[in-house]
Coordinates of C-alpha atoms in Angstrom, one line a residue:
M1 CA 0.0 0.0 0.0
H2 CA 1.4 3.4 -1.0
L3 CA 1.0 6.1 1.7
G4 CA 1.6 9.8 1.0
R5 CA 4.0 11.8 3.2
G6 CA 1.0 13.8 4.6
F7 CA -0.6 10.7 5.9
I8 CA 2.6 9.4 7.5
V9 CA 3.1 12.8 9.3
W10 CA -0.5 12.6 10.6
L11 CA 0.1 9.1 11.8
A12 CA 3.2 10.1 13.7
L13 CA 1.5 13.1 15.3
A14 CA -1.5 10.9 16.3
L15 CA 0.9 8.6 18.2
L16 CA 3.2 11.3 19.6
V17 CA 1.3 11.8 22.9
A18 CA 1.8 10.8 26.4
A19 CA -0.5 8.2 27.9
P20 CA -3.0 9.8 30.3
A21 CA -2.8 9.0 34.0
L22 CA -5.5 7.0 35.6
A23 CA -8.3 9.1 37.1
G24 CA -8.9 9.1 40.8
G25 CA -5.4 9.5 42.2
G26 CA -5.6 6.4 44.4
A27 CA -3.3 3.4 44.6
A28 CA -3.5 1.3 41.4
L29 CA -5.4 -2.0 41.2
V30 CA -4.3 -4.8 38.9
F31 CA -7.1 -7.0 37.5
V32 CA -5.9 -10.4 36.4
C33 CA -7.9 -12.7 34.1
N34 CA -7.7 -16.3 35.3
Q35 CA -8.8 -18.4 32.3
D36 CA -9.1 -21.8 33.9
A37 CA -10.7 -20.5 37.1
A38 CA -13.2 -18.3 35.3
T39 CA -12.3 -15.4 37.7
V40 CA -10.7 -12.0 37.7
S41 CA -8.4 -11.4 40.7
V42 CA -7.9 -7.9 42.0
I43 CA -4.5 -7.0 43.4
D44 CA -4.0 -3.9 45.5
T45 CA -0.5 -2.6 44.4
S46 CA 0.0 -0.8 47.7
S47 CA 0.1 -4.1 49.6
N48 CA 0.6 -6.6 46.7
D49 CA -2.3 -8.7 48.1
V50 CA -5.4 -10.1 46.4
V51 CA -8.3 -8.0 47.8
A52 CA -11.1 -9.4 45.7
T53 CA -12.0 -12.3 43.4
I54 CA -14.7 -11.7 40.8
P55 CA -16.5 -14.6 39.2
V56 CA -16.9 -14.3 35.4
A57 CA -18.2 -16.4 32.5
F58 CA -16.3 -19.4 31.2
A59 CA -12.8 -19.0 29.8
P60 CA -12.0 -15.3 30.1
A61 CA -9.2 -14.3 27.7
G62 CA -8.4 -10.6 27.2
I63 CA -9.0 -7.7 29.5
A64 CA -8.8 -3.9 29.1
A65 CA -9.6 -0.9 31.3
D66 CA -11.2 2.3 30.1
R67 CA -9.1 5.5 30.2
Q68 CA -10.6 6.5 33.5
G69 CA -9.9 3.2 35.1
A70 CA -13.6 2.9 36.1
M71 CA -14.7 0.0 33.9
L72 CA -13.0 -3.2 32.7
Y73 CA -13.9 -5.4 29.8
V74 CA -13.2 -9.1 29.6
T75 CA -13.5 -11.2 26.4
H76 CA -14.9 -14.8 26.3
P77 CA -14.0 -16.2 22.9
E78 CA -15.9 -19.5 23.4
R79 CA -19.1 -17.6 24.3
G80 CA -19.1 -14.6 22.0
E81 CA -19.4 -12.3 25.0
I82 CA -17.7 -9.5 26.9
S83 CA -18.1 -9.2 30.6
V84 CA -18.2 -5.6 31.9
I85 CA -16.7 -5.1 35.4
D86 CA -17.2 -2.0 37.5
A87 CA -13.8 -1.4 39.1
A88 CA -15.3 0.3 42.2
K89 CA -18.0 -2.3 42.8
R90 CA -15.6 -5.1 41.9
Q91 CA -18.3 -7.1 40.1
V92 CA -19.7 -7.9 36.7
V93 CA -22.5 -5.4 35.9
R94 CA -23.5 -6.6 32.5
L95 CA -22.7 -8.9 29.6
L96 CA -22.3 -7.8 26.0
K97 CA -23.4 -10.4 23.5
V98 CA -21.1 -9.7 20.5
G99 CA -21.0 -13.0 18.8
G100 CA -18.0 -14.6 17.0
T101 CA -14.8 -15.3 19.0
P102 CA -13.8 -12.1 20.7
F103 CA -10.2 -12.4 21.9
G104 CA -8.0 -9.3 22.2
I105 CA -9.5 -6.0 23.4
T106 CA -8.5 -2.4 23.8
V107 CA -10.4 0.8 24.7
S108 CA -10.0 4.1 22.8
Q109 CA -10.0 7.6 24.2
D110 CA -13.8 7.9 23.7
D111 CA -14.4 4.5 25.4
T112 CA -15.2 2.7 22.2
L113 CA -14.2 -1.0 22.4
F114 CA -12.0 -2.5 19.7
V115 CA -12.1 -6.3 19.6
S116 CA -10.1 -8.8 17.6
D117 CA -12.1 -11.9 16.4
W118 CA -9.7 -14.9 16.3
N119 CA -11.8 -17.1 13.9
N120 CA -13.4 -14.4 11.8
N121 CA -10.2 -12.5 11.1
T122 CA -11.8 -9.1 11.9
V123 CA -11.5 -6.1 14.2
T124 CA -14.8 -4.7 15.4
A125 CA -15.6 -1.3 17.0
I126 CA -18.2 -1.9 19.7
D127 CA -20.4 0.4 21.8
P128 CA -19.4 -0.3 25.5
Q129 CA -23.0 0.2 26.8
S130 CA -25.1 -1.8 24.3
G131 CA -22.5 -4.1 22.7
K132 CA -23.7 -2.9 19.3
E133 CA -21.3 -3.3 16.4
L134 CA -20.3 0.2 15.2
R135 CA -18.0 -0.8 12.3
K136 CA -15.8 -3.8 11.3
V137 CA -12.8 -4.5 9.1
V138 CA -11.2 -7.7 7.9
V139 CA -7.5 -7.9 8.9
G140 CA -5.0 -10.8 8.8
H141 CA -5.6 -14.4 10.0
S142 CA -6.1 -15.1 13.7
P143 CA -5.8 -11.5 15.0
A144 CA -4.7 -11.7 18.7
G145 CA -3.2 -8.8 20.7
I146 CA -4.7 -5.4 20.0
V147 CA -3.8 -2.0 21.4
S148 CA -4.8 1.6 20.8
S149 CA -2.4 4.6 20.6
P150 CA -2.1 6.7 23.7
Q151 CA -4.8 9.2 22.5
G152 CA -6.9 6.5 20.8
A153 CA -6.5 7.7 17.2
L154 CA -5.1 4.4 16.0
V155 CA -5.7 0.8 16.6
I156 CA -2.9 -1.8 16.1
V157 CA -3.5 -5.6 15.9
A158 CA -1.1 -8.6 15.6
N159 CA -2.2 -11.1 13.0
R160 CA -0.8 -14.4 14.4
E161 CA -1.3 -16.6 11.4
S162 CA -0.4 -13.9 8.8
N163 CA 2.9 -12.9 10.4
S164 CA 1.9 -9.3 10.2
V165 CA 0.6 -6.2 12.1
T166 CA -2.3 -4.1 10.9
I167 CA -2.5 -0.4 11.8
L168 CA -6.1 1.0 11.6
N169 CA -7.6 4.5 11.8
A170 CA -9.8 4.2 14.9
T171 CA -12.5 6.6 13.5
T172 CA -13.1 4.8 10.2
L173 CA -11.3 1.4 10.8
G174 CA -9.6 2.1 7.5
I175 CA -6.3 0.2 7.1
A176 CA -3.4 2.6 7.3
A177 CA -0.7 -0.1 6.8
T178 CA 0.0 -3.9 7.0
I179 CA 3.5 -4.5 8.1
P180 CA 5.4 -7.9 8.0
V181 CA 6.9 -9.0 11.3
G182 CA 8.3 -12.3 12.7
R183 CA 6.5 -15.6 12.9
A184 CA 3.3 -15.9 14.9
P185 CA 3.0 -12.4 16.4
F186 CA 0.8 -12.4 19.5
A187 CA 1.2 -9.5 21.8
L188 CA 2.2 -5.9 21.1
T189 CA 2.6 -2.5 22.8
V190 CA 3.1 1.1 21.8
S191 CA 6.0 3.1 23.4
P192 CA 4.9 5.9 25.7
D193 CA 6.0 8.6 23.2
G194 CA 4.2 6.8 20.4
T195 CA 7.2 6.5 18.1
R196 CA 7.5 2.7 18.2
V197 CA 5.4 -0.4 18.2
Y198 CA 6.9 -3.6 19.8
V199 CA 5.6 -6.9 18.6
A200 CA 6.2 -10.3 20.3
N201 CA 6.8 -13.0 17.7
V202 CA 6.1 -16.4 19.4
Q203 CA 7.6 -18.8 16.8
S204 CA 10.6 -16.8 15.7
S205 CA 11.6 -16.0 19.4
N206 CA 12.1 -12.3 18.7
V207 CA 10.5 -8.9 19.0
S208 CA 9.9 -6.7 16.0
V209 CA 10.4 -2.9 16.4
I210 CA 8.1 -0.9 14.1
S211 CA 8.7 2.8 13.5
T212 CA 5.5 4.8 13.3
Q213 CA 7.3 7.5 11.2
T214 CA 8.2 5.1 8.4
L215 CA 5.6 2.4 9.0
S216 CA 8.3 -0.3 8.7
S217 CA 10.2 -2.7 10.9
I218 CA 13.5 -1.1 12.0
A219 CA 14.9 -3.8 14.2
M220 CA 14.5 -7.4 15.4
I221 CA 15.5 -8.2 19.0
D222 CA 16.4 -11.9 19.7
V223 CA 14.8 -12.9 23.1
G224 CA 14.0 -16.1 24.9
H225 CA 11.9 -18.8 23.3
M226 CA 8.2 -18.1 22.8
P227 CA 7.8 -14.4 23.8
Y228 CA 4.1 -14.0 24.7
G229 CA 3.9 -10.7 26.6
L230 CA 5.6 -7.3 26.7
A231 CA 5.4 -3.8 28.1
T232 CA 7.5 -0.7 28.1
S233 CA 8.6 1.3 31.2
I234 CA 6.8 4.6 31.8
D235 CA 9.8 6.5 30.4
G236 CA 10.1 4.2 27.4
K237 CA 13.7 3.4 28.1
R238 CA 13.2 -0.2 29.0
L239 CA 11.2 -3.1 27.4
F240 CA 10.0 -6.1 29.4
V241 CA 9.5 -9.3 27.5
A242 CA 8.0 -12.5 28.9
S243 CA 9.3 -15.7 27.3
Q244 CA 6.7 -18.4 27.9
S245 CA 8.6 -21.7 27.6
T246 CA 11.6 -20.6 29.6
G247 CA 9.6 -18.8 32.3
V248 CA 11.9 -15.7 32.0
V249 CA 11.2 -12.0 31.7
S250 CA 14.0 -10.1 29.9
L251 CA 14.7 -6.4 30.5
I252 CA 15.9 -4.7 27.3
D253 CA 17.4 -1.3 26.7
T254 CA 15.4 0.4 24.0
D255 CA 18.3 2.6 22.8
D256 CA 20.6 -0.2 21.7
F257 CA 18.3 -3.3 22.3
R258 CA 20.8 -4.9 24.7
I259 CA 19.4 -7.4 27.1
L260 CA 20.2 -6.0 30.5
S261 CA 18.9 -8.8 32.7
R262 CA 16.8 -12.0 32.7
E263 CA 14.6 -12.8 35.6
K264 CA 13.0 -16.2 36.4
V265 CA 9.3 -15.9 37.2
G266 CA 6.4 -18.4 37.3
R267 CA 5.6 -21.0 34.7
F268 CA 4.6 -19.8 31.2
P269 CA 4.5 -16.1 31.8
E270 CA 2.3 -14.1 29.4
G271 CA 0.7 -10.7 30.0
I272 CA 2.6 -7.8 31.6
V273 CA 1.4 -4.4 32.9
M274 CA 3.1 -1.4 34.6
T275 CA 1.9 0.6 37.5
P276 CA 1.1 4.2 36.7
D277 CA 4.1 5.4 38.7
G278 CA 6.4 3.1 36.7
S279 CA 7.9 1.4 39.8
R280 CA 6.5 -2.1 39.4
A281 CA 5.7 -4.5 36.6
Y282 CA 3.1 -7.3 37.1
V283 CA 3.5 -10.5 35.1
A284 CA 0.7 -13.1 34.7
N285 CA 2.1 -16.7 34.9
W286 CA -0.3 -18.9 33.0
F287 CA 0.7 -22.4 34.2
S288 CA 1.4 -21.6 37.8
G289 CA -1.7 -19.5 38.3
D290 CA 0.1 -16.6 39.9
V291 CA 1.5 -13.1 39.3
S292 CA 5.1 -12.0 39.6
V293 CA 5.8 -8.5 40.8
L294 CA 9.0 -7.0 39.4
D295 CA 11.0 -4.0 40.3
T296 CA 11.2 -2.1 37.1
A297 CA 14.7 -0.5 37.8
S298 CA 16.4 -3.9 38.3
G299 CA 14.0 -6.3 36.6
K300 CA 14.1 -8.4 39.8
E301 CA 11.1 -10.3 41.2
I302 CA 10.1 -9.0 44.6
K303 CA 7.0 -11.0 45.2
R304 CA 4.8 -13.7 43.7
I305 CA 1.1 -13.6 44.3
T306 CA -1.3 -16.6 43.9
T307 CA -4.3 -15.6 41.9
G308 CA -6.1 -18.5 40.1
G309 CA -5.7 -21.2 37.5
G310 CA -4.7 -19.9 34.1
A311 CA -3.6 -16.4 34.9
R312 CA -3.0 -14.9 31.4
S313 CA -3.9 -11.2 31.0
L314 CA -3.9 -8.1 33.1
A315 CA -5.2 -4.5 33.2
V316 CA -4.6 -1.6 35.6
A317 CA -7.3 0.7 37.2
S318 CA -7.4 3.2 40.0
S319 CA -8.6 2.0 43.4
S320 CA -10.4 5.3 44.0
A321 CA -12.3 5.4 40.6
R322 CA -16.0 5.9 41.1
S323 CA -18.6 3.6 39.7
A324 CA -19.4 4.4 36.1
E325 CA -22.8 2.9 36.4
H326 CA -25.5 5.6 36.5
H327 CA -28.6 5.1 38.6
P328 CA -31.7 7.3 38.9

């Protein structure tokens, strides 16, 4: 696809923004999807203890918080549903019947949900209140991880079976670019300054680095076998990569892509999130049903928290966020 210089400049500007802080100002909560247990665990980051366990429908997969940290959305691929969790109430307040096989999920600045459908090879924009489909686009085969840019102008999805990443305009769901990456891309993240997209390629055991200025891959970082989760530090200077089969999280310098440290965590680590203050990273360990807490400066594990069977994905919300449900 040929893209004019004007569009590429717009794309870069759309990404060159800082991620907004969570509303509320309280200590952060980490919500953990436990796929086998059909629960979501709530970890208070001030104590690193589980303070609530929320029952959800069968086999939760992906989870995302809105930009205020008030509502969380959990996908259920085998049921064609999305559970909506009120962060303040710590309970499911409604189910969205969306059909298909919803897998990855992200929330834009205006709270629109963007969902990857694993079997139907689509990304759908969904109204968060009604579950109504707003627009849909066909992407690559088996779309998995999906993220929005810090201001929500773009949506980026990893196409696992097509070995590519698709960049979408969030307003129209028009395809801005489809970029080849490594084999079986699964998870991805956008750098805090919006200049890069990092993509975990499971079968080629590396991470693709995509420039949002040129819309091309600019580097490939060799990491441990089967990278399944990744996140950047708040200042963008470090990249954390979870390698599933080795049970290791690698800490990488994003200037020269050197691996600074490797830390052993639980069995089959997958999703990673950062606290808003940037001091801690939380890693979901799928096979051991727990979460590793890492110090972001050193990459060292400082605690391991038992959550539930099949801990796979995580999201962060503020503990002081008010309920977003409106009552008469």
